[in-house]
Amino acid sequence: MKILITGAHTPLAKAIADRISASNEVILTDAESEPADGQLLDPRELEGECELLNGVEILLHCGVLPSDCGDEQHVLDFATRGTFNLLNAAKAARVRRFVHFSTLDYM
């Protein structure tokens, strides 16, 4: 099974990947690589074929805020609109499962 995990540099994403990688194809990504901050906030960047999601059956969204997230409004945009856009891209790519992990650590 092909599984995409966002937030690659987080302990949670690493632990999940370690646990499931023996029997699955695991792709780790984070906001510093793909999909980048601009892509998540601009749904046009995720329209159509998002190469990163090709063949993905499960998306585990453990993404965290990028280090240069800016003010509170940008944080809210990234956390809510970015997740919404990623969810829509996953739906368009026919990803079967989308699991969203969240925290209030920033607040």
PDB file of C-alpha atoms in Angstrom, residues 31 35 45 47 74 105:
ATOM      1  CA  ALA A  31       6.337  21.949   4.346  1.00  0.00           C
ATOM      2  CA  PRO A  35       3.751  20.258  -1.078  1.00  0.00           C
ATOM      3  CA  GLU A  45      -1.288  24.796  -7.276  1.00  0.00           C
ATOM      4  CA  GLU A  47      -5.445  21.254  -9.020  1.00  0.00           C
ATOM      5  CA  HIS A  74      -0.951  33.178   8.329  1.00  0.00           C
ATOM      6  CA  ASP A 105       1.078  23.596  20.507  1.00  0.00           C
TER       7      ASP A 105
END
